[in-house]
Every structure is written in C-alpha cells, then in structure tokens.
The first five atom37 places (N, CA, C, CB, O) and aatype in JSON, in Angstrom:
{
  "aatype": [20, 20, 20, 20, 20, 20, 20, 20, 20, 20, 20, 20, 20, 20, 20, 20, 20, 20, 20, 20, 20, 20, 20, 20, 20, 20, 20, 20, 20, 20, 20, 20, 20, 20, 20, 20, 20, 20, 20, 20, 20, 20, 20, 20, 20, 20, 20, 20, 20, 20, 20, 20, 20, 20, 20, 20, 20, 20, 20, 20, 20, 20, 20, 20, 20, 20, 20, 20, 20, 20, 20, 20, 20, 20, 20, 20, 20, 20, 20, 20],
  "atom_mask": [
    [1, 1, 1, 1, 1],
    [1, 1, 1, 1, 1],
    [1, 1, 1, 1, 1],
    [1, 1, 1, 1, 1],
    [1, 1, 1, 1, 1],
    [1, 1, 1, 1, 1],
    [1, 1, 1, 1, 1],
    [1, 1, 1, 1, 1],
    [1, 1, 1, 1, 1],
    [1, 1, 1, 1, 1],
    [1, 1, 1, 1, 1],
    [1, 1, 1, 1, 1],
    [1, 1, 1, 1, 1],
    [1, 1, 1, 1, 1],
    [1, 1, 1, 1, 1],
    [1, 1, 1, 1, 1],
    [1, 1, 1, 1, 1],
    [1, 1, 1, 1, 1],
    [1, 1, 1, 1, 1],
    [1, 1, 1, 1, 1],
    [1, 1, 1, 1, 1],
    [1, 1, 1, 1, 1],
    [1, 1, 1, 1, 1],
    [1, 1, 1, 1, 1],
    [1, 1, 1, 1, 1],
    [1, 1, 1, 1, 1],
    [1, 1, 1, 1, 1],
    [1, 1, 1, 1, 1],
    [1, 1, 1, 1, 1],
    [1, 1, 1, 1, 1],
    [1, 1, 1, 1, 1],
    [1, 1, 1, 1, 1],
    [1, 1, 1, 1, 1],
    [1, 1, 1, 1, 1],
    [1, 1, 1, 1, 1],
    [1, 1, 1, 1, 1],
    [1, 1, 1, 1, 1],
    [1, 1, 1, 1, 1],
    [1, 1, 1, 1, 1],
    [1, 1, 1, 1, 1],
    [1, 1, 1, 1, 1],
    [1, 1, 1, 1, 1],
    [1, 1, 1, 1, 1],
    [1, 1, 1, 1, 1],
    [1, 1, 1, 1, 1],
    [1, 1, 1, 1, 1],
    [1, 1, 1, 1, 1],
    [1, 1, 1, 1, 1],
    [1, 1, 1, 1, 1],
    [1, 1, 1, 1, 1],
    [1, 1, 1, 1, 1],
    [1, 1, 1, 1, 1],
    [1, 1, 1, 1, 1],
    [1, 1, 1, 1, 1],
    [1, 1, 1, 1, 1],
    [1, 1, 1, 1, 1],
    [1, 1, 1, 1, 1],
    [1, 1, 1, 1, 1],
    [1, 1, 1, 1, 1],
    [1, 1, 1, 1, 1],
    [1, 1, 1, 1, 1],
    [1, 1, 1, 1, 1],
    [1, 1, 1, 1, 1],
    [1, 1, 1, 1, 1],
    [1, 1, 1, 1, 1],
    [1, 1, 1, 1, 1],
    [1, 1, 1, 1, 1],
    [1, 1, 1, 1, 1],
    [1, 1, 1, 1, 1],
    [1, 1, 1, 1, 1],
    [1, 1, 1, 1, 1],
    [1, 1, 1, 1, 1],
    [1, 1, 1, 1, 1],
    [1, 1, 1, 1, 1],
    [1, 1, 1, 1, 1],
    [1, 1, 1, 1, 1],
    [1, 1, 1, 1, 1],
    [1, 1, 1, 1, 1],
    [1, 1, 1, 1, 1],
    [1, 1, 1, 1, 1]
  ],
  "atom_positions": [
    [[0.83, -1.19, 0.0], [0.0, 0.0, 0.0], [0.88, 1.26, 0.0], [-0.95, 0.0, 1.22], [0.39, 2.16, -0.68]],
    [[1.94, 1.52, 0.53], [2.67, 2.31, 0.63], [3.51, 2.88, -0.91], [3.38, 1.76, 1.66], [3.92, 3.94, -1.4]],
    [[3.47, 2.03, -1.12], [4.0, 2.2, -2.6], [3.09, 2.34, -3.46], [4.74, 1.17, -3.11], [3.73, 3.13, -4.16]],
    [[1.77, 2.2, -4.19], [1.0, 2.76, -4.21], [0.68, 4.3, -4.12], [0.68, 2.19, -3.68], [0.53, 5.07, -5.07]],
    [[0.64, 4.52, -3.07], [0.28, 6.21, -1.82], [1.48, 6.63, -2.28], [0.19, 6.16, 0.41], [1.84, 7.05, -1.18]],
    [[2.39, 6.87, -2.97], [3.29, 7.19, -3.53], [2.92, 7.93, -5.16], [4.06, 5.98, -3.41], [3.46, 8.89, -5.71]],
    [[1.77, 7.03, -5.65], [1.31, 7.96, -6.57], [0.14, 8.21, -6.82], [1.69, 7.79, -7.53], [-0.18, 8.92, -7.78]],
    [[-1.03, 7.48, -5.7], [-2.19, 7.43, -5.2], [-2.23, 7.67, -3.94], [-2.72, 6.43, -5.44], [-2.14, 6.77, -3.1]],
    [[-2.36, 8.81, -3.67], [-2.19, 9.4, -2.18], [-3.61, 8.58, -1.04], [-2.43, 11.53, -2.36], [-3.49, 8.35, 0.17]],
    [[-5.23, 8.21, -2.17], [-5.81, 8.01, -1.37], [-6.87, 6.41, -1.29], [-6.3, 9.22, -1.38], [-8.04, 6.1, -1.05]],
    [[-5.32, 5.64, -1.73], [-5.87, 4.18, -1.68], [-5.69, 3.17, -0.92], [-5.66, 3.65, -2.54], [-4.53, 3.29, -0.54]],
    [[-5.98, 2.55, -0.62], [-6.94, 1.77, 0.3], [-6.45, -0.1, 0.36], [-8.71, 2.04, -0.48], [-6.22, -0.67, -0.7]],
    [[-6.38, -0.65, 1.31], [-6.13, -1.75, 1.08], [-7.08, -2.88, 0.17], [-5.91, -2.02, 2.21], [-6.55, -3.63, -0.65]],
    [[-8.31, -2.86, 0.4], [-8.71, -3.03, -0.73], [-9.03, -2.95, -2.46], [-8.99, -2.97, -0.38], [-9.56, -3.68, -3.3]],
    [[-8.29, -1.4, -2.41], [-7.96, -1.27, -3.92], [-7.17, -1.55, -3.93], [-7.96, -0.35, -4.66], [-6.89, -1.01, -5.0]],
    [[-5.93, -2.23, -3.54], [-4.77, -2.51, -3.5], [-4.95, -3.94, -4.01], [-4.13, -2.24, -2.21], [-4.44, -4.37, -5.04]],
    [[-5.69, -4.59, -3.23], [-6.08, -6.08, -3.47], [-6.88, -6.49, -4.86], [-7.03, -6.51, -2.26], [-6.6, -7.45, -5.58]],
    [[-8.14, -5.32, -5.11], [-8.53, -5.34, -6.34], [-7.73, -5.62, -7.75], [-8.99, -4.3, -6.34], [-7.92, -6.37, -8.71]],
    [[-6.5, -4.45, -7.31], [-5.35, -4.33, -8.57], [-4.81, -5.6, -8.82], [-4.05, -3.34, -8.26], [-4.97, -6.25, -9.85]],
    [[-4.2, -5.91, -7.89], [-3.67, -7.07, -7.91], [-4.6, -8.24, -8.51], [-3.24, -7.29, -6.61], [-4.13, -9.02, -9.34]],
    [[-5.62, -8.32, -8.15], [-6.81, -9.59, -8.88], [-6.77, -8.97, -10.1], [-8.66, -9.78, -8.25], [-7.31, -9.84, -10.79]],
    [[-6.55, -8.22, -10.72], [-6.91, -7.61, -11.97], [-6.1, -7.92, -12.77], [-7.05, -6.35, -12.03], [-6.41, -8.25, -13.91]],
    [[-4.57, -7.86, -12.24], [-3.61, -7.94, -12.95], [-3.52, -9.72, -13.4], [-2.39, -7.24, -12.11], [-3.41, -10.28, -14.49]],
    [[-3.62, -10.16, -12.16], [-3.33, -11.74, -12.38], [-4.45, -12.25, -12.88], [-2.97, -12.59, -11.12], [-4.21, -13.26, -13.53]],
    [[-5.87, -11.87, -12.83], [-6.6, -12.17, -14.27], [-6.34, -12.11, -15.51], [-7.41, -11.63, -14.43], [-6.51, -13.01, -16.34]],
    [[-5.84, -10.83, -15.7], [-5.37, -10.71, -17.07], [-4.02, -11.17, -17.66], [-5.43, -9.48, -17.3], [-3.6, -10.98, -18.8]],
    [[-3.49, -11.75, -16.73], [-1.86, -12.84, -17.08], [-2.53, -14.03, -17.25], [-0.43, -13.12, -15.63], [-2.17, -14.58, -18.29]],
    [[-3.56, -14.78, -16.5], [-3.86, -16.0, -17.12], [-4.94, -15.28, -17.89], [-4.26, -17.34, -16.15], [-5.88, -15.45, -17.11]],
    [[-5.22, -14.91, -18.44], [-6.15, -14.71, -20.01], [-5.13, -14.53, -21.01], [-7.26, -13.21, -20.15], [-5.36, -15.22, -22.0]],
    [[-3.93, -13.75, -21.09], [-3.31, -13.66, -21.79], [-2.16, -15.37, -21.47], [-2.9, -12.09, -21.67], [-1.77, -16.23, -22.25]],
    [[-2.09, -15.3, -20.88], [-1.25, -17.25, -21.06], [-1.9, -18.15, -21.82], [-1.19, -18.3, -19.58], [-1.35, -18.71, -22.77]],
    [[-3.4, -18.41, -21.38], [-4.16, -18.73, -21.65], [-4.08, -18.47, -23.8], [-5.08, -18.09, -20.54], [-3.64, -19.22, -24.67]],
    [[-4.66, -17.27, -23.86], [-4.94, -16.68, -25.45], [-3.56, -17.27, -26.29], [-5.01, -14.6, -25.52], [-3.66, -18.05, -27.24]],
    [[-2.25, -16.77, -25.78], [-1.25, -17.08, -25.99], [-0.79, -18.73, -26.18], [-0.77, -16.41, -25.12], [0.24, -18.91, -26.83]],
    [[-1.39, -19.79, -25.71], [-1.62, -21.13, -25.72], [-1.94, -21.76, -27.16], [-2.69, -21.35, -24.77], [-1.48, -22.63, -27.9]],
    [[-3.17, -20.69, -27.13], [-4.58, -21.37, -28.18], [-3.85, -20.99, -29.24], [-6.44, -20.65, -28.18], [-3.74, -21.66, -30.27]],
    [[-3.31, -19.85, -29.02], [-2.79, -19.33, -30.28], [-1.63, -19.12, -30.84], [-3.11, -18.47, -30.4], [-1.35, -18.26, -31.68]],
    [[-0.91, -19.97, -30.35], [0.21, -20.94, -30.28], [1.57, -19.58, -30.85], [-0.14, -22.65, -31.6], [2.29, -19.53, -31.85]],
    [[1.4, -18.65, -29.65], [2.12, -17.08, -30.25], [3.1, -17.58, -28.56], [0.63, -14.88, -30.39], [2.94, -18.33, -27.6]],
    [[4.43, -16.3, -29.24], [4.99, -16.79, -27.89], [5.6, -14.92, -27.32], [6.62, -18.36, -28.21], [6.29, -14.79, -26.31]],
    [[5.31, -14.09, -27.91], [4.97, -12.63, -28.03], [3.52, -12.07, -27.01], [4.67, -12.41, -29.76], [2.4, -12.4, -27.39]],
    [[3.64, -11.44, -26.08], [2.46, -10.87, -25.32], [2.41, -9.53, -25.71], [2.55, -10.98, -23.76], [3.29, -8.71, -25.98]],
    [[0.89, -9.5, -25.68], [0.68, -7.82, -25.64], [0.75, -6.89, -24.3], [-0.77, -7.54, -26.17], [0.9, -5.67, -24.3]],
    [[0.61, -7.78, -23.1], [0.72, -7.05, -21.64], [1.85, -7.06, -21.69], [0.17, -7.59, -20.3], [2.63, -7.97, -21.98]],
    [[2.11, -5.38, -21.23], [3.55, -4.88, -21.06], [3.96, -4.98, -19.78], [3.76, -3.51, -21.44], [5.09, -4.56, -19.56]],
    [[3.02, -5.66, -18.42], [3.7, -6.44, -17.36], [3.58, -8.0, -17.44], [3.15, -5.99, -16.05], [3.5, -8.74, -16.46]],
    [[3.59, -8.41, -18.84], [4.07, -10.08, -18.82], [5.3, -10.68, -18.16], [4.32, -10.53, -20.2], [5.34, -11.46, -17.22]],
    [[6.29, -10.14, -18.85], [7.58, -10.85, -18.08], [8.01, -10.88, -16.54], [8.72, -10.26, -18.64], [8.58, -11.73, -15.85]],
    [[7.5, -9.62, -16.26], [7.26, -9.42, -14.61], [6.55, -10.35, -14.16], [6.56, -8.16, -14.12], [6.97, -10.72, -13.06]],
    [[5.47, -11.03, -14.57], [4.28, -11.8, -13.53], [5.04, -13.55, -14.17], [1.85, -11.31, -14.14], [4.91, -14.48, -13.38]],
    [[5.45, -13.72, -14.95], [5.83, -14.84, -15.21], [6.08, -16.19, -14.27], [6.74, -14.5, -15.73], [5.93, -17.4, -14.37]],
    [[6.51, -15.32, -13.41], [6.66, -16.22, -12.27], [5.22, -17.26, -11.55], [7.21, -15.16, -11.16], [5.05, -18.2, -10.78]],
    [[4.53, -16.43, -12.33], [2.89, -16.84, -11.98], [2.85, -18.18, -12.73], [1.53, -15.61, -12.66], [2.31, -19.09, -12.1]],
    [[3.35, -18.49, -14.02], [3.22, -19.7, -14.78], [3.18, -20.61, -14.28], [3.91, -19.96, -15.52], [2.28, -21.36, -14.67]],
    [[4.14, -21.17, -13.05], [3.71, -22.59, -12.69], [2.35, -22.58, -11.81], [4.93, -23.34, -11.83], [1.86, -23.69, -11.65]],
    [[1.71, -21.54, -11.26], [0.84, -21.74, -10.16], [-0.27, -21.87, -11.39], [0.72, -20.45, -8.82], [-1.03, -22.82, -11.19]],
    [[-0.47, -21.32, -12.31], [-2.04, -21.18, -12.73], [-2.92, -23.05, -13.0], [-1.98, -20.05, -14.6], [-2.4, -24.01, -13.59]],
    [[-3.94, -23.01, -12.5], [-4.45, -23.81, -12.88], [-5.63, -24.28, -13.78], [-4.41, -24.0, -12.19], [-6.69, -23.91, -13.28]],
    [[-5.82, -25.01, -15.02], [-6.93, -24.28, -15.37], [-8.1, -25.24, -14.69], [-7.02, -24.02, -17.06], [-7.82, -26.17, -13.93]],
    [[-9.8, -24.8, -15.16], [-10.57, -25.67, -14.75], [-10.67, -26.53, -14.76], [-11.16, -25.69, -14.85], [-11.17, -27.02, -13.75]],
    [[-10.33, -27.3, -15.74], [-10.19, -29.04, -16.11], [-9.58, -29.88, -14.68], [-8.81, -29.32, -17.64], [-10.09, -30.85, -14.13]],
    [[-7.92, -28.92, -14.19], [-7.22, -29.25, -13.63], [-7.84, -29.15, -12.06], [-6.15, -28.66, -14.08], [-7.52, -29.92, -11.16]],
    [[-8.56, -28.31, -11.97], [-9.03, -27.65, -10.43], [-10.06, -29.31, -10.34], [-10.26, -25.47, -10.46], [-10.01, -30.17, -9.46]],
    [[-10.75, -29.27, -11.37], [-12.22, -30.78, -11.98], [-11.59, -31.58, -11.14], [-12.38, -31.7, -14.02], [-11.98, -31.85, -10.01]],
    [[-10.3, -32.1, -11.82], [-10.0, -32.91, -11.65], [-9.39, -33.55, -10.66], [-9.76, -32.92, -12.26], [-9.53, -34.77, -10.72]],
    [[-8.61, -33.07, -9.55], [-8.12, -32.6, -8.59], [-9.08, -32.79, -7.33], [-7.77, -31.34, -8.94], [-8.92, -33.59, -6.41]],
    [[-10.31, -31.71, -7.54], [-11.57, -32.49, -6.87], [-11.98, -33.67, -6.73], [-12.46, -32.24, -7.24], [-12.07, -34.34, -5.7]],
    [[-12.28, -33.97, -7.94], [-12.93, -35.47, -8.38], [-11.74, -36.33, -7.66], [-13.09, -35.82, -10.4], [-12.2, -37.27, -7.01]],
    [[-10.31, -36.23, -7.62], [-9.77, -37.41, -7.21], [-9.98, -37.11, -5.28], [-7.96, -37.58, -7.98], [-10.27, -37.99, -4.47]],
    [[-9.77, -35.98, -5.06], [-10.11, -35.79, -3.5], [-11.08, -36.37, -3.15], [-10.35, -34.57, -3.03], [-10.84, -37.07, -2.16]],
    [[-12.35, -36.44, -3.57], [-14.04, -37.16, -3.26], [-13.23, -38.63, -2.96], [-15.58, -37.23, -5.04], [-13.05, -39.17, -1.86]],
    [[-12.73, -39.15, -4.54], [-12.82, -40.6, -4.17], [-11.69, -41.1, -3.33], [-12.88, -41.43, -5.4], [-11.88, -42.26, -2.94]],
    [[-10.58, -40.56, -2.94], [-9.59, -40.52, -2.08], [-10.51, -40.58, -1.05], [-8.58, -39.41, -2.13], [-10.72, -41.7, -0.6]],
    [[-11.41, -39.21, -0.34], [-12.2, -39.09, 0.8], [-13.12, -40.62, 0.67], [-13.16, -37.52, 0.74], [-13.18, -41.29, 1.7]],
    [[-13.8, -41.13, -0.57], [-14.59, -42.14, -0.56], [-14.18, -43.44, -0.25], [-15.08, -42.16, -1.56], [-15.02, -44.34, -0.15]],
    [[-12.99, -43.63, -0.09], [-12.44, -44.74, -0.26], [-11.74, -45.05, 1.37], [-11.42, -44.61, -1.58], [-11.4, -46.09, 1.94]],
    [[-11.74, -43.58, 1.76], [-11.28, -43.76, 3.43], [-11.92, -44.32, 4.06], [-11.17, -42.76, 4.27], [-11.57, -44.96, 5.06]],
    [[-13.42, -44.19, 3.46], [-14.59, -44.43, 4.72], [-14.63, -45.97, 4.08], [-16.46, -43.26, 4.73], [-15.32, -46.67, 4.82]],
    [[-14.32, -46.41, 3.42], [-14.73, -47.8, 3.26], [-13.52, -48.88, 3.35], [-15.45, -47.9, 1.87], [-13.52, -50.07, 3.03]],
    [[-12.53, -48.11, 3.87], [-11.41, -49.11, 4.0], [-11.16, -49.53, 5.15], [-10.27, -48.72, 3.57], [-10.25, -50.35, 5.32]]
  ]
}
C-alpha cells in the first residue's frame, strides 16, 4: 500500500487487493490466449514481470479434476 500512496495518495487496502486480482486475471487470459494461439509474443507490457505466476495457474479441467480425485480418495477412506 505504501507504494501505491506514492502515486495514489488516497488508496486503500482493498484497492490494493482489487489491482492485484486484476492484474493476475489478465496474465492467465493472456497465457491462456497465448496457448490457443500458439504465439509466444504478449501484448501485456507487465508479462515478463508476472511470469513467475506460470507454474501456479491452474486451469478448470485441472481444479475438476483434482476435486474429483479428493471425493474418491475421501470415498475410499470411509470404506477401507
């Protein structure tokens, strides 16, 4: 926040938090776009900065799936 108030004298920890969701939305949309479209060039001019984000993103399939094995992991406790 402090850094920020540096050129936003009157923001807030929650806009602080907002920004941040904003930004890392738009790194996995652009990873994402960048995938499909088999380009290896970004148009966000804070790509290389957030990069570090690449191994965490997960997509839905992966989150699916992940679940689905937790249930039957959990399902399989109770019956063993």
């Amino acid at each position: 926040i402090r850094k920020f108030r540096e050129k936003y004298a009157n923001i807030n920890r929650k806009d602080v938090t907002k920004k941040i969701n904003t930004l890392r939305t738009n790194f996995r949309k652009e990873v994402k776009r960048l995938s499909q479209e088999r380009r290896d060039v970004s148009k966000l001019w804070y790509f290389d900065e957030m990069k570090f984000l690449i191994d965490h993103i997960e997509t839905k399939e992966e989150v699916s799936y992940q679940q689905y094995m937790h249930k039957i992991k959990l399902h399989l406790r109770i019956y063993i």
